[in-house]
Amino acid sequence: MKIAYDAKRIFSSWSGLGNYSRDLVRVLATYFPDNQYLLFNKKKSERGEAILKLPNVTFVQTTKGTLSRQLNTGIDAQNNGADIFHGLSGELPLKWNSKPIKKIVTIHDLIFERFPEYYTWIDRKIHFWKFKKASFSADKIIAISEQTKRDIIQFLKVNENKIEVVYQGCHAGFKEKQSEEILKQIKEKFNLPEKFILNVGTIEPRKNLLNVVKALKDSKIPLVVVGAKKPKYFKLIEKEIEKNKIEVQFLSGVSMEELAGIYKLAEIFIYPSFFEGFGIPVIEALFSETVVITSNTSCLPEAGGPDSVYVNPYNVNDIKAKILFLWENESERKRRTEKGLQFVQKFNDEVIADEMMKVYESLV
């Protein structure tokens, strides 16, 4: 089988959609090596170097022209003999020729519909149009969670029989054991506290870091945050930190190996987002054997499993109580960590590769 991908995110995005795209192609090429995997994009970049080293993965430059990604990528895939074209980020090409090809699109979330206040009017309209068009054109839609599947049915009016849920995994680095020496080096490099709780993700309103900071008032519990800052929201957080003298450390320039180590060094990972399509940081923490506090909303219970601790993300007192409960109870942290590691195996590479390949094979 020859499978073509819209590889824009593989070569352009370090996180989020880029990680999803690279991980998916990596696991498929590893567990199903007899297939050919074609990555279509205008140009390569260092972000995709590791994927292109796999013997069955090939870069194909999209035919140049105005709107080449939208107008030429699909036809290029057909002309290269692809059996399947997979759009990895909610989009499919607009033009096709008469050669047979099956079309699949992954939709990660419809947050722009659920939380329109986080988006401009024009961005919402463009996102909706692209997702609706791709959903209509696709032979199958991949939803990355049951929550996203429900949203596709509700907002895009798609028949549920057209949708398959295939969860996403995370970078292999979070599953690897790191030596005490490496962890010590990471701790010293970033001058991390002896004990701390961790938050990872873009510092923006939807991720809800402000309520974590408020919950730490008078607790003397150090917080470490890894993520890019959205300036307007970050100023609100800074004010809260200064007002209540909360110990917070913001890290940048963190490699994937270092991030995996920081997860392992943390006592608790906290992620009280208001809404997610999936919530990769939750499974990164579980694979890192760190107990998770996350929201009882959207897909997060799907990612966290039965032994993570859940909060109402709007309720600062609830967040505070759950933090203190775990912080002061080492045996409970250990118990939940062990159970969480068992649960998160459902997001392992081989499982995800098998489930995605079943979708491909059902169409060809």
Tab-separated table of C-alpha atoms in Angstrom:
chain	number	residue	atom	x	y	z
A	1	MET	CA	0.000	0.000	0.000
A	2	LYS	CA	1.190	3.519	-0.826
A	3	ILE	CA	0.002	6.204	1.604
A	4	ALA	CA	0.392	9.930	0.970
A	5	TYR	CA	0.346	12.628	3.661
A	6	ASP	CA	-0.097	16.357	3.704
A	7	ALA	CA	3.214	16.856	5.523
A	8	LYS	CA	3.086	20.596	6.194
A	9	ARG	CA	2.926	20.094	9.967
A	10	ILE	CA	5.673	17.458	9.929
A	11	PHE	CA	8.115	20.041	8.592
A	12	SER	CA	6.718	23.279	10.064
A	13	SER	CA	5.496	22.616	13.636
A	14	TRP	CA	7.618	21.636	16.644
A	15	SER	CA	4.686	20.806	18.918
A	16	GLY	CA	0.976	19.908	18.774
A	17	LEU	CA	0.015	18.995	15.236
A	18	GLY	CA	3.656	18.513	14.281
A	19	ASN	CA	4.228	15.942	17.013
A	20	TYR	CA	1.019	14.119	16.098
A	21	SER	CA	1.986	13.976	12.423
A	22	ARG	CA	5.572	12.836	12.997
A	23	ASP	CA	4.604	10.243	15.599
A	24	LEU	CA	1.864	8.767	13.420
A	25	VAL	CA	4.079	8.339	10.354
A	26	ARG	CA	6.909	7.008	12.551
A	27	VAL	CA	4.809	4.292	14.210
A	28	LEU	CA	3.128	3.232	10.959
A	29	ALA	CA	6.437	3.052	9.089
A	30	THR	CA	7.964	1.078	11.971
A	31	TYR	CA	5.193	-1.463	12.559
A	32	PHE	CA	4.051	-1.767	8.930
A	33	PRO	CA	7.338	-1.541	6.995
A	34	ASP	CA	6.010	-3.114	3.785
A	35	ASN	CA	4.017	0.010	2.907
A	36	GLN	CA	5.366	3.177	1.302
A	37	TYR	CA	4.791	6.495	3.088
A	38	LEU	CA	5.008	9.656	0.960
A	39	LEU	CA	5.369	13.076	2.623
A	40	PHE	CA	4.140	15.904	0.372
A	41	ASN	CA	5.278	19.446	1.098
A	42	LYS	CA	6.942	22.454	-0.528
A	43	LYS	CA	10.226	21.854	1.288
A	44	LYS	CA	11.955	19.775	3.954
A	45	SER	CA	13.150	21.008	7.339
A	46	GLU	CA	15.121	19.666	10.286
A	47	ARG	CA	11.836	18.863	12.050
A	48	GLY	CA	11.250	15.968	9.675
A	49	GLU	CA	14.813	14.687	9.423
A	50	ALA	CA	14.352	11.710	11.745
A	51	ILE	CA	11.217	10.542	9.899
A	52	LEU	CA	12.928	10.733	6.509
A	53	LYS	CA	15.705	8.437	7.731
A	54	LEU	CA	13.202	5.571	7.831
A	55	PRO	CA	13.736	3.452	4.683
A	56	ASN	CA	10.072	3.400	3.622
A	57	VAL	CA	9.399	7.153	4.070
A	58	THR	CA	9.965	9.475	1.109
A	59	PHE	CA	9.743	13.241	0.693
A	60	VAL	CA	7.897	14.423	-2.429
A	61	GLN	CA	7.976	18.100	-3.329
A	62	THR	CA	4.545	19.458	-4.172
A	63	THR	CA	4.144	20.912	-7.656
A	64	LYS	CA	4.788	24.648	-7.390
A	65	GLY	CA	2.094	27.216	-7.969
A	66	THR	CA	-0.345	29.535	-6.261
A	67	LEU	CA	-2.061	27.729	-3.371
A	68	SER	CA	-0.021	24.638	-4.266
A	69	ARG	CA	-0.884	22.833	-1.022
A	70	GLN	CA	-4.630	23.226	-1.571
A	71	LEU	CA	-4.691	22.759	-5.336
A	72	ASN	CA	-1.772	20.484	-6.273
A	73	THR	CA	-1.004	18.122	-3.365
A	74	GLY	CA	-3.931	15.760	-3.969
A	75	ILE	CA	-3.272	15.456	-7.697
A	76	ASP	CA	0.456	14.966	-7.013
A	77	ALA	CA	-0.433	12.087	-4.681
A	78	GLN	CA	-2.669	10.528	-7.315
A	79	ASN	CA	0.033	10.896	-9.985
A	80	ASN	CA	2.487	9.149	-7.640
A	81	GLY	CA	0.166	6.153	-7.415
A	82	ALA	CA	-0.978	6.648	-3.821
A	83	ASP	CA	-3.814	4.417	-2.621
A	84	ILE	CA	-4.697	6.713	0.300
A	85	PHE	CA	-4.272	10.403	1.007
A	86	HIS	CA	-4.317	11.370	4.696
A	87	GLY	CA	-4.754	15.004	5.743
A	88	LEU	CA	-3.251	15.179	9.225
A	89	SER	CA	-4.605	18.537	10.430
A	90	GLY	CA	-8.263	18.937	9.530
A	91	GLU	CA	-7.749	19.710	5.848
A	92	LEU	CA	-7.842	17.948	2.492
A	93	PRO	CA	-6.792	19.284	-0.915
A	94	LEU	CA	-9.506	20.957	-2.960
A	95	LYS	CA	-8.554	19.512	-6.377
A	96	TRP	CA	-8.324	15.895	-7.533
A	97	ASN	CA	-8.120	14.144	-10.913
A	98	SER	CA	-9.991	11.003	-11.993
A	99	LYS	CA	-7.418	8.489	-10.665
A	100	PRO	CA	-8.767	6.412	-7.756
A	101	ILE	CA	-7.622	7.396	-4.269
A	102	LYS	CA	-9.200	7.129	-0.828
A	103	LYS	CA	-9.233	10.227	1.362
A	104	ILE	CA	-8.874	10.388	5.155
A	105	VAL	CA	-8.733	13.466	7.377
A	106	THR	CA	-7.791	13.733	11.052
A	107	ILE	CA	-9.769	16.292	13.040
A	108	HIS	CA	-8.224	17.119	16.396
A	109	ASP	CA	-10.819	19.386	17.958
A	110	LEU	CA	-13.504	21.973	17.295
A	111	ILE	CA	-12.529	24.313	20.105
A	112	PHE	CA	-13.224	27.288	17.825
A	113	GLU	CA	-16.898	26.285	17.996
A	114	ARG	CA	-17.022	25.557	21.724
A	115	PHE	CA	-14.948	28.588	22.779
A	116	PRO	CA	-15.379	31.195	20.018
A	117	GLU	CA	-14.098	33.935	22.338
A	118	TYR	CA	-10.562	32.589	21.895
A	119	TYR	CA	-10.646	33.147	18.108
A	120	THR	CA	-11.227	36.006	15.705
A	121	TRP	CA	-14.390	35.942	13.644
A	122	ILE	CA	-12.476	35.352	10.413
A	123	ASP	CA	-10.399	32.501	11.901
A	124	ARG	CA	-13.564	30.759	13.093
A	125	LYS	CA	-15.141	31.043	9.653
A	126	ILE	CA	-12.018	29.743	7.884
A	127	HIS	CA	-11.591	26.816	10.307
A	128	PHE	CA	-15.232	25.817	9.998
A	129	TRP	CA	-15.215	26.000	6.207
A	130	LYS	CA	-12.019	23.904	5.909
A	131	PHE	CA	-13.193	21.264	8.383
A	132	LYS	CA	-16.665	21.035	6.861
A	133	LYS	CA	-15.243	20.765	3.332
A	134	ALA	CA	-12.745	18.077	4.375
A	135	SER	CA	-15.410	16.118	6.267
A	136	PHE	CA	-17.624	16.080	3.172
A	137	SER	CA	-14.753	15.075	0.860
A	138	ALA	CA	-13.254	12.356	3.107
A	139	ASP	CA	-14.075	8.667	2.895
A	140	LYS	CA	-13.203	8.399	6.600
A	141	ILE	CA	-12.657	10.910	9.392
A	142	ILE	CA	-10.233	10.189	12.224
A	143	ALA	CA	-11.222	11.762	15.547
A	144	ILE	CA	-8.487	11.767	18.182
A	145	SER	CA	-10.964	11.235	21.044
A	146	GLU	CA	-14.572	10.320	21.702
A	147	GLN	CA	-15.102	13.973	22.679
A	148	THR	CA	-13.902	15.122	19.261
A	149	LYS	CA	-16.131	12.535	17.596
A	150	ARG	CA	-19.155	13.936	19.449
A	151	ASP	CA	-18.192	17.470	18.406
A	152	ILE	CA	-17.794	16.473	14.736
A	153	ILE	CA	-21.289	14.977	14.790
A	154	GLN	CA	-22.763	17.998	16.575
A	155	PHE	CA	-21.071	20.901	14.792
A	156	LEU	CA	-20.219	19.490	11.347
A	157	LYS	CA	-23.365	17.328	11.058
A	158	VAL	CA	-21.427	14.233	10.002
A	159	ASN	CA	-22.881	10.711	10.211
A	160	GLU	CA	-21.141	8.881	13.049
A	161	ASN	CA	-20.517	5.841	10.803
A	162	LYS	CA	-18.021	7.927	8.848
A	163	ILE	CA	-15.919	8.639	11.950
A	164	GLU	CA	-13.331	6.390	13.608
A	165	VAL	CA	-11.678	7.232	16.922
A	166	VAL	CA	-7.932	6.565	16.881
A	167	TYR	CA	-6.127	8.036	19.861
A	168	GLN	CA	-2.763	9.695	19.529
A	169	GLY	CA	0.381	8.773	21.366
A	170	CYS	CA	3.341	10.816	22.483
A	171	HIS	CA	7.045	11.125	21.796
A	172	ALA	CA	9.073	8.016	22.615
A	173	GLY	CA	11.269	10.038	24.990
A	174	PHE	CA	8.578	10.086	27.665
A	175	LYS	CA	8.493	6.285	27.765
A	176	GLU	CA	12.246	5.836	28.175
A	177	LYS	CA	13.985	5.399	31.510
A	178	GLN	CA	16.485	8.144	32.300
A	179	SER	CA	19.396	7.548	34.644
A	180	GLU	CA	19.662	9.289	37.997
A	181	GLU	CA	22.720	11.085	36.622
A	182	ILE	CA	20.801	12.543	33.665
A	183	LEU	CA	17.925	13.595	35.924
A	184	LYS	CA	20.417	15.265	38.260
A	185	GLN	CA	21.957	17.166	35.338
A	186	ILE	CA	18.523	18.364	34.191
A	187	LYS	CA	17.630	19.437	37.715
A	188	GLU	CA	20.871	21.404	38.062
A	189	LYS	CA	20.674	22.968	34.588
A	190	PHE	CA	17.241	24.469	35.264
A	191	ASN	CA	17.833	25.013	38.990
A	192	LEU	CA	14.656	23.114	39.821
A	193	PRO	CA	13.240	22.996	43.363
A	194	GLU	CA	13.724	19.863	45.464
A	195	LYS	CA	9.967	19.170	45.158
A	196	PHE	CA	7.545	20.855	42.759
A	197	ILE	CA	4.370	20.508	40.738
A	198	LEU	CA	4.540	20.881	36.965
A	199	ASN	CA	2.389	22.467	34.280
A	200	VAL	CA	3.163	22.093	30.554
A	201	GLY	CA	1.383	23.896	27.720
A	202	THR	CA	0.901	27.240	26.055
A	203	ILE	CA	0.208	29.950	28.622
A	204	GLU	CA	-3.172	31.066	27.299
A	205	PRO	CA	-6.663	31.455	28.824
A	206	ARG	CA	-7.996	28.050	27.732
A	207	LYS	CA	-5.175	26.217	29.517
A	208	ASN	CA	-6.210	27.847	32.805
A	209	LEU	CA	-2.837	28.380	34.474
A	210	LEU	CA	-4.227	31.418	36.304
A	211	ASN	CA	-6.475	29.227	38.459
A	212	VAL	CA	-3.526	26.983	39.324
A	213	VAL	CA	-1.571	30.016	40.517
A	214	LYS	CA	-4.564	31.202	42.554
A	215	ALA	CA	-4.921	27.738	44.080
A	216	LEU	CA	-1.316	27.825	45.333
A	217	LYS	CA	-1.878	30.909	47.488
A	218	ASP	CA	-0.519	30.335	51.036
A	219	SER	CA	0.598	26.787	50.164
A	220	LYS	CA	4.367	27.357	49.736
A	221	ILE	CA	4.300	24.686	46.977
A	222	PRO	CA	6.685	25.515	44.094
A	223	LEU	CA	5.270	25.454	40.564
A	224	VAL	CA	7.335	24.897	37.405
A	225	VAL	CA	5.791	25.906	34.068
A	226	VAL	CA	7.034	24.917	30.594
A	227	GLY	CA	5.296	26.641	27.692
A	228	ALA	CA	5.178	29.604	25.364
A	229	LYS	CA	3.567	32.739	26.777
A	230	LYS	CA	0.636	34.690	25.367
A	231	PRO	CA	1.545	38.195	26.612
A	232	LYS	CA	-1.860	39.560	27.641
A	233	TYR	CA	-2.817	36.492	29.681
A	234	PHE	CA	0.685	36.124	31.100
A	235	LYS	CA	0.440	39.611	32.618
A	236	LEU	CA	-2.602	38.499	34.638
A	237	ILE	CA	-0.620	35.541	35.951
A	238	GLU	CA	2.365	37.739	36.834
A	239	LYS	CA	0.122	40.047	38.857
A	240	GLU	CA	-1.309	37.098	40.799
A	241	ILE	CA	2.192	35.731	41.484
A	242	GLU	CA	3.459	39.085	42.741
A	243	LYS	CA	0.365	39.807	44.821
A	244	ASN	CA	0.458	36.485	46.687
A	245	LYS	CA	4.234	35.811	46.575
A	246	ILE	CA	3.827	32.412	44.905
A	247	GLU	CA	6.961	30.486	43.920
A	248	VAL	CA	6.702	29.966	40.159
A	249	GLN	CA	9.494	29.191	37.711
A	250	PHE	CA	8.948	29.596	33.953
A	251	LEU	CA	11.224	27.546	31.687
A	252	SER	CA	12.016	27.995	28.008
A	253	GLY	CA	14.481	26.400	25.599
A	254	VAL	CA	13.669	22.933	26.924
A	255	SER	CA	14.552	19.968	24.695
A	256	MET	CA	12.294	16.909	24.429
A	257	GLU	CA	14.737	14.827	26.509
A	258	GLU	CA	14.901	17.556	29.148
A	259	LEU	CA	11.121	17.884	29.246
A	260	ALA	CA	10.808	14.129	29.780
A	261	GLY	CA	13.203	14.450	32.699
A	262	ILE	CA	11.313	17.390	34.205
A	263	TYR	CA	8.095	15.340	34.116
A	264	LYS	CA	9.886	12.541	35.988
A	265	LEU	CA	11.297	14.941	38.583
A	266	ALA	CA	7.888	16.483	39.359
A	267	GLU	CA	5.789	15.240	42.266
A	268	ILE	CA	2.523	16.135	40.488
A	269	PHE	CA	1.552	17.176	36.976
A	270	ILE	CA	-1.360	19.622	36.852
A	271	TYR	CA	-3.378	20.365	33.708
A	272	PRO	CA	-6.779	21.943	34.489
A	273	SER	CA	-7.547	23.039	30.923
A	274	PHE	CA	-11.093	24.193	30.202
A	275	PHE	CA	-11.217	22.113	27.004
A	276	GLU	CA	-8.942	19.872	24.917
A	277	GLY	CA	-9.245	17.721	21.836
A	278	PHE	CA	-7.103	15.102	23.540
A	279	GLY	CA	-4.479	16.403	25.997
A	280	ILE	CA	-1.110	14.888	25.105
A	281	PRO	CA	0.631	16.344	28.208
A	282	VAL	CA	-1.579	14.107	30.358
A	283	ILE	CA	-0.300	10.912	28.732
A	284	GLU	CA	3.256	12.311	28.687
A	285	ALA	CA	2.980	12.598	32.482
A	286	LEU	CA	1.473	9.125	32.901
A	287	PHE	CA	4.225	7.535	30.796
A	288	SER	CA	6.728	9.512	32.915
A	289	GLU	CA	5.245	7.915	36.060
A	290	THR	CA	4.004	11.194	37.494
A	291	VAL	CA	0.552	11.479	39.040
A	292	VAL	CA	-1.891	13.740	37.182
A	293	ILE	CA	-4.441	16.335	38.260
A	294	THR	CA	-6.607	17.392	35.326
A	295	SER	CA	-10.082	18.639	34.461
A	296	ASN	CA	-13.257	16.598	34.621
A	297	THR	CA	-14.284	18.108	31.265
A	298	SER	CA	-13.974	17.344	27.531
A	299	CYS	CA	-11.668	14.461	26.605
A	300	LEU	CA	-9.364	14.743	29.608
A	301	PRO	CA	-10.853	11.781	31.535
A	302	GLU	CA	-10.260	9.713	28.368
A	303	ALA	CA	-6.568	10.600	28.493
A	304	GLY	CA	-6.174	10.472	32.281
A	305	GLY	CA	-7.973	7.222	33.022
A	306	PRO	CA	-9.624	6.137	36.273
A	307	ASP	CA	-6.710	6.871	38.623
A	308	SER	CA	-5.857	10.460	37.735
A	309	VAL	CA	-7.364	13.115	40.011
A	310	TYR	CA	-10.078	15.309	38.486
A	311	VAL	CA	-11.087	18.881	39.277
A	312	ASN	CA	-13.675	21.403	38.232
A	313	PRO	CA	-11.356	23.775	36.315
A	314	TYR	CA	-13.486	26.804	37.241
A	315	ASN	CA	-13.307	26.061	40.987
A	316	VAL	CA	-10.070	27.326	42.574
A	317	ASN	CA	-10.918	25.730	45.939
A	318	ASP	CA	-11.368	22.333	44.297
A	319	ILE	CA	-8.002	22.665	42.511
A	320	LYS	CA	-6.319	23.683	45.782
A	321	ALA	CA	-7.841	20.796	47.752
A	322	LYS	CA	-6.738	18.202	45.194
A	323	ILE	CA	-3.198	19.616	45.032
A	324	LEU	CA	-2.858	19.508	48.820
A	325	PHE	CA	-4.375	16.008	48.984
A	326	LEU	CA	-1.689	14.576	46.679
A	327	TRP	CA	1.180	16.793	47.850
A	328	GLU	CA	0.755	15.601	51.432
A	329	ASN	CA	0.163	11.919	50.605
A	330	GLU	CA	3.160	10.150	49.080
A	331	SER	CA	1.584	6.679	49.224
A	332	GLU	CA	-1.458	7.928	47.302
A	333	ARG	CA	0.781	9.510	44.666
A	334	LYS	CA	2.642	6.219	44.286
A	335	ARG	CA	-0.532	4.148	44.048
A	336	ARG	CA	-2.061	6.377	41.392
A	337	THR	CA	1.225	6.555	39.473
A	338	GLU	CA	1.426	2.757	39.210
A	339	LYS	CA	-2.212	2.479	38.102
A	340	GLY	CA	-1.764	5.349	35.633
A	341	LEU	CA	1.215	3.637	34.013
A	342	GLN	CA	-0.886	0.513	33.467
A	343	PHE	CA	-3.730	2.530	31.956
A	344	VAL	CA	-1.595	4.605	29.572
A	345	GLN	CA	-0.314	1.524	27.729
A	346	LYS	CA	-3.446	1.820	25.552
A	347	PHE	CA	-1.719	4.810	23.937
A	348	ASN	CA	1.415	2.869	23.054
A	349	ASP	CA	2.863	3.016	19.544
A	350	GLU	CA	1.912	-0.497	18.452
A	351	VAL	CA	-1.718	-0.105	19.549
A	352	ILE	CA	-2.118	3.188	17.674
A	353	ALA	CA	-0.372	1.856	14.556
A	354	ASP	CA	-2.652	-1.216	14.503
A	355	GLU	CA	-5.814	0.872	14.884
A	356	MET	CA	-4.860	3.334	12.159
A	357	MET	CA	-3.823	0.575	9.762
A	358	LYS	CA	-7.200	-1.114	10.253
A	359	VAL	CA	-8.844	2.095	9.039
A	360	TYR	CA	-6.558	2.244	6.008
A	361	GLU	CA	-7.143	-1.425	5.153
A	362	SER	CA	-10.910	-1.035	5.475
A	363	LEU	CA	-10.817	1.439	2.576
A	364	VAL	CA	-8.403	-0.309	0.208
